[in-house]
Tab-separated table of C-alpha atoms in Angstrom:
chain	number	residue	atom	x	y	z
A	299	UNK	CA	0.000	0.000	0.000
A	300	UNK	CA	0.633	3.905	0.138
A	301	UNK	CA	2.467	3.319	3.683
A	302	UNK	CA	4.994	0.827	2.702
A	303	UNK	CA	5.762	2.465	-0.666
A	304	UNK	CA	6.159	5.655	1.774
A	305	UNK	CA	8.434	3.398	4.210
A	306	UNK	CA	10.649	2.045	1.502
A	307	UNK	CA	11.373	5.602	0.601
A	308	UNK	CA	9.980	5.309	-2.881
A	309	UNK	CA	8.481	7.730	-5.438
A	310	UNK	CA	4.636	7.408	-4.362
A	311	UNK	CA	4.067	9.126	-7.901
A	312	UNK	CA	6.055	6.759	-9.681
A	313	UNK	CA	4.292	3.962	-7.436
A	314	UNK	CA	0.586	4.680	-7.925
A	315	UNK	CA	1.565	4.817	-11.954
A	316	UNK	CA	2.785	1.227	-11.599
A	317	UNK	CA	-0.190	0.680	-9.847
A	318	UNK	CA	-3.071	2.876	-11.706
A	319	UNK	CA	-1.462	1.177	-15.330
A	320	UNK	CA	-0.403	-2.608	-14.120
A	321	UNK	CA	3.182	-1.352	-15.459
A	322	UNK	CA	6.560	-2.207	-13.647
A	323	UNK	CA	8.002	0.880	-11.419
A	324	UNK	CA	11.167	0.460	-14.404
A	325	UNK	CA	8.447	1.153	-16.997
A	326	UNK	CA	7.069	4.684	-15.624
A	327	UNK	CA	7.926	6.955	-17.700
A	328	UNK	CA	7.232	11.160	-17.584
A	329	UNK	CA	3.614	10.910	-18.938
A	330	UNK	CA	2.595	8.521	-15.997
A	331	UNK	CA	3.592	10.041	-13.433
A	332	UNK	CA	2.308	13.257	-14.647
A	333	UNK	CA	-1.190	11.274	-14.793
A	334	UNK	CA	-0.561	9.261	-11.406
A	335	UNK	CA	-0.187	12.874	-9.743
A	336	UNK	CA	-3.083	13.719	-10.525
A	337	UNK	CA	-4.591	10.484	-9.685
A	338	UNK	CA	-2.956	11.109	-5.946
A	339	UNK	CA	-4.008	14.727	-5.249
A	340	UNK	CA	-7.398	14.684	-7.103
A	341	UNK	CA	-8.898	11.553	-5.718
A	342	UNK	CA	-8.058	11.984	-1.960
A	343	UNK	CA	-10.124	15.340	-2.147
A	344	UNK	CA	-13.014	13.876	-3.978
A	345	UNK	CA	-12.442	14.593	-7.993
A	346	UNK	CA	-14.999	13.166	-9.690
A	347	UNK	CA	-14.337	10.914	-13.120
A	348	UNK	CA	-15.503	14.353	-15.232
A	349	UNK	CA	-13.022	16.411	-13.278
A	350	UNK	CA	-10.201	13.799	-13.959
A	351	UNK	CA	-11.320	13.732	-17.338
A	352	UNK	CA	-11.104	16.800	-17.916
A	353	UNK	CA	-7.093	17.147	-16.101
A	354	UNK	CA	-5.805	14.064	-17.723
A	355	UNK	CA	-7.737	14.894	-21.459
A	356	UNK	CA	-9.120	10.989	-21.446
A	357	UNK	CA	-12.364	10.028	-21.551
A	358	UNK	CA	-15.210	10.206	-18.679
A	359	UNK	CA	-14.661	5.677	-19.099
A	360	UNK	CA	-11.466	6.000	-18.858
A	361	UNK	CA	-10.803	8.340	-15.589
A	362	UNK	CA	-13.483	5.942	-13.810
A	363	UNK	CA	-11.634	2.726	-14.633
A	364	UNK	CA	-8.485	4.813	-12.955
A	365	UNK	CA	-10.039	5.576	-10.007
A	366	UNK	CA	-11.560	2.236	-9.958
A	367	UNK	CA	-7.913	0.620	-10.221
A	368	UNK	CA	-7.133	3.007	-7.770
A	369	UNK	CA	-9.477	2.450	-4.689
A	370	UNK	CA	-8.594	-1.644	-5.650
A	371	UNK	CA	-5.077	-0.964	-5.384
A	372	UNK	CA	-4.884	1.273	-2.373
A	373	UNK	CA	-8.800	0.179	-0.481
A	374	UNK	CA	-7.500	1.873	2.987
A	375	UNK	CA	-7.700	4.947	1.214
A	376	UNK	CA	-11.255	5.109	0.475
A	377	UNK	CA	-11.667	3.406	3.916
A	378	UNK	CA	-10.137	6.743	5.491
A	379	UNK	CA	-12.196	8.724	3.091
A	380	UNK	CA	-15.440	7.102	4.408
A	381	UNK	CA	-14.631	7.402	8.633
A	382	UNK	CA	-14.332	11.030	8.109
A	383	UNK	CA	-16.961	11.933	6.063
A	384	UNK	CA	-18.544	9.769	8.545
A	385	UNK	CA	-16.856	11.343	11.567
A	386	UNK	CA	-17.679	14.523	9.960
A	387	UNK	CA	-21.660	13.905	9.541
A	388	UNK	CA	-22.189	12.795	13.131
A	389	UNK	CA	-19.939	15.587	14.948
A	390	UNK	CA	-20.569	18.337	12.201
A	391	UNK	CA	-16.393	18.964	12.610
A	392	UNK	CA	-12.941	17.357	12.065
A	393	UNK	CA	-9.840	18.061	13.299
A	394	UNK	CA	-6.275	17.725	12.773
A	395	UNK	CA	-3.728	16.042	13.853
A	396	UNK	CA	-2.685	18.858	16.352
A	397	UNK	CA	-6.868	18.529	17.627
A	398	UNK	CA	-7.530	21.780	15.784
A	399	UNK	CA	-11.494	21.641	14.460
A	400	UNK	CA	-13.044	22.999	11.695
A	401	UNK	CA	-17.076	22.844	11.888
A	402	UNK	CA	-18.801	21.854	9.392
A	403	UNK	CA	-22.558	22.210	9.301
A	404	UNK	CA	-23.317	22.166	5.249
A	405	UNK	CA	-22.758	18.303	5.694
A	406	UNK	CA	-26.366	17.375	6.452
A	407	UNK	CA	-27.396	20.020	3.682
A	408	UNK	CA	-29.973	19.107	1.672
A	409	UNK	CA	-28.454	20.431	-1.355
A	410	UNK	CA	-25.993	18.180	-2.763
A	411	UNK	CA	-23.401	20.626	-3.934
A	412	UNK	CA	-23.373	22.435	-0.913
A	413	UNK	CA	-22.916	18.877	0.803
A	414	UNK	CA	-20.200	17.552	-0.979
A	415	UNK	CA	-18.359	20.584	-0.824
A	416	UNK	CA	-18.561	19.784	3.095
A	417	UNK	CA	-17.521	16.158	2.403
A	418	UNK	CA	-14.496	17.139	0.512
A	419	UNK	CA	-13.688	19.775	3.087
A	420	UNK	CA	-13.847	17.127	5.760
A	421	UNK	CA	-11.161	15.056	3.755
A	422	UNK	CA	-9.247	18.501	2.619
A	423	UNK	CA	-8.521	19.992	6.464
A	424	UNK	CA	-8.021	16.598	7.923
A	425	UNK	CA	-4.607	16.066	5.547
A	426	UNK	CA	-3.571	19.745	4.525
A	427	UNK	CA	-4.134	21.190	7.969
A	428	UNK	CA	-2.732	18.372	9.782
A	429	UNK	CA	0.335	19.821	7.204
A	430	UNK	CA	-0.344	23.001	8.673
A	431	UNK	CA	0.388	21.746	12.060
A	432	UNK	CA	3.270	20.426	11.153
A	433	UNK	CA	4.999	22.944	9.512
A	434	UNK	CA	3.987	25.182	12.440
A	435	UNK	CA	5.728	23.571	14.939
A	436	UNK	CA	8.733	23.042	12.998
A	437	UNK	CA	8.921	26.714	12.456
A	438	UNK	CA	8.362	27.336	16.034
A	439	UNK	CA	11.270	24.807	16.911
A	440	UNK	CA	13.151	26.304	14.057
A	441	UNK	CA	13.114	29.806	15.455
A	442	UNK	CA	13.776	28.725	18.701
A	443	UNK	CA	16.843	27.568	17.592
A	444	UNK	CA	18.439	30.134	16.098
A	445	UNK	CA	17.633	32.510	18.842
A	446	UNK	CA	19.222	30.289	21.206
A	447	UNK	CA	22.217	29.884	19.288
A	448	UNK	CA	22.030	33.537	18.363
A	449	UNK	CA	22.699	32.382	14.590
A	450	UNK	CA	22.167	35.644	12.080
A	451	UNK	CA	19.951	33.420	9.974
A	452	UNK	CA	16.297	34.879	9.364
A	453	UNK	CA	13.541	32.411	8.421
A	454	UNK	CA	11.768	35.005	5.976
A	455	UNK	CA	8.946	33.171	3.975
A	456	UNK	CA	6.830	30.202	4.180
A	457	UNK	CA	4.780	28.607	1.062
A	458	UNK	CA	2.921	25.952	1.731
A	459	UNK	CA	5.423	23.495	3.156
A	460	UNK	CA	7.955	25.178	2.262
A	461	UNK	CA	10.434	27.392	4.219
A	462	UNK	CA	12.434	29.795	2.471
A	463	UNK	CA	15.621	31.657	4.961
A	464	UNK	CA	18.657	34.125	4.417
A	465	UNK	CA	21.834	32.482	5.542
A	466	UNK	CA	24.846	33.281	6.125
A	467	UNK	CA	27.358	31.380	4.321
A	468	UNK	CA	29.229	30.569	7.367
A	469	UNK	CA	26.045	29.402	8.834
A	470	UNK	CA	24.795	27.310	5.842
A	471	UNK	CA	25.694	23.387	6.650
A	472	UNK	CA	24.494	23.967	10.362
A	473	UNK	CA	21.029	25.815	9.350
A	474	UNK	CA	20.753	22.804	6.552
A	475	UNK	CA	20.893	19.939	9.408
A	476	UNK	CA	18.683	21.894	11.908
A	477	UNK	CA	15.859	22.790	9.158
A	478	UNK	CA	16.080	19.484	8.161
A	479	UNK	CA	16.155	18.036	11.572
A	480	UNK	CA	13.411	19.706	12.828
A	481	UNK	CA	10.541	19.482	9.737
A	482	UNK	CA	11.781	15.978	9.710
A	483	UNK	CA	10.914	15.415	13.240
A	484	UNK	CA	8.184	17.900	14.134
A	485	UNK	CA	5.581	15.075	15.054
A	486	UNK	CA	5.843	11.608	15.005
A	487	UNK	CA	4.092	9.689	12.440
A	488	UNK	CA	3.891	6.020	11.317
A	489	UNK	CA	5.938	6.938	7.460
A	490	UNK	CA	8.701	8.944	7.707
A	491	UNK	CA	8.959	12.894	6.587
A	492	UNK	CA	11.608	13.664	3.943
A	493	UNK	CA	12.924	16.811	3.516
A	494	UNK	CA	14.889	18.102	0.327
A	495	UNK	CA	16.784	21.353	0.870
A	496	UNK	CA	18.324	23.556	-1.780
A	497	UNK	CA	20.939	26.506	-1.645
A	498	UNK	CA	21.279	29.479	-4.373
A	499	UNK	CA	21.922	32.898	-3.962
A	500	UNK	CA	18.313	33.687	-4.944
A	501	UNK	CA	15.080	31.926	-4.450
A	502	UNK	CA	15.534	30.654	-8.203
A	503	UNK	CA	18.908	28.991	-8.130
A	504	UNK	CA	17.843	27.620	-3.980
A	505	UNK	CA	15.076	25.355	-6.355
């Protein structure tokens, strides 16, 4: 499944395209992946086989067989979709995993759309603000840090889960293993948290 692919450190794009197409992980190429992407992000927040029509230009048969192969190939995922739209519907909130809630009382609506949109909220906050929590805490460790150590690096941006600082060049291999350190170890989960850091003189040549 998703975890051990995650645990043996692979490509989970690159996986799911084995996966999605009944190809060999050798045999992905650029074009899969692109489409196994996709796959990943849209189905976890509730695309439907139009709207993955639509991304992957293939037709409405087509993007249901995918997410068909999908759900067979990786069933704990729909399971966890399920419990908390489930969770969601009886407690009209989720939360994160840092306990934060988010209420949500369009989920008994008796307008569809307006009750979907709830559904795929419920899914949405449970995984990208649990990433929110995460990233939070790490910056608060972060910080921390380089106060104590009264380093002259500044942590100056964050996108998404991304941090962006200004570093001293003397300072650079020390800030590299403490970023890392800390966004790797923020909270404890059951698949470990890689992350990739990049240097440059500018935000471009840092990518």
């Amino acid at each position: 499944g998703l975890k051990d692919a995650f645990k043996r450190g692979e490509d989970i794009h690159a996986s799911t395209a084995a996966a999605i197409f009944n190809i060999l992980l050798s045999e992905v190429h650029a074009d899969h992946r692109r489409k196994a992407k996709e796959v990943n992000f849209g189905i976890i927040y509730g695309i439907s086989q139009y709207g993955l029509a639509s991304r992957l230009g293939i037709t409405h048969e087509e993007a249901q067989e995918i997410i068909e192969s999908y759900f067979i190939r990786f069933p704990r995922v729909n399971d966890y979709m399920i419990r908390t739209i489930a969770f969601a519907r009886q407690h009209k909130y989720v939360t994160t995993i840092r306990n934060r809630r988010r209420y949500l009382p369009e989920i008994d609506s008796k307008n569809a759309a307006v009750r979907q949109n709830a559904e795929r909220m419920a899914i949405n906050t449970t995984i990208q603000g649990s990433a929110a929590d995460l990233i939070k805490l790490a910056m608060i460790n972060i910080q921390r840090k380089i106060s104590d150590e009264k380093l002259r690096t500044r942590m100056i941006l964050q996108v998404h889960d991304e941090l962006v600082f200004e570093v001293k060049s003397s300072e650079v291999d020390h800030i590299q293993k403490l970023v890392k350190g800390e966004m790797e170890n923020a909270i404890s989960l059951d698949v470990p948290i890689l992350v990739e850091i990049g240097t440059g003189k500018n935000w471009l040549e840092a990518h």
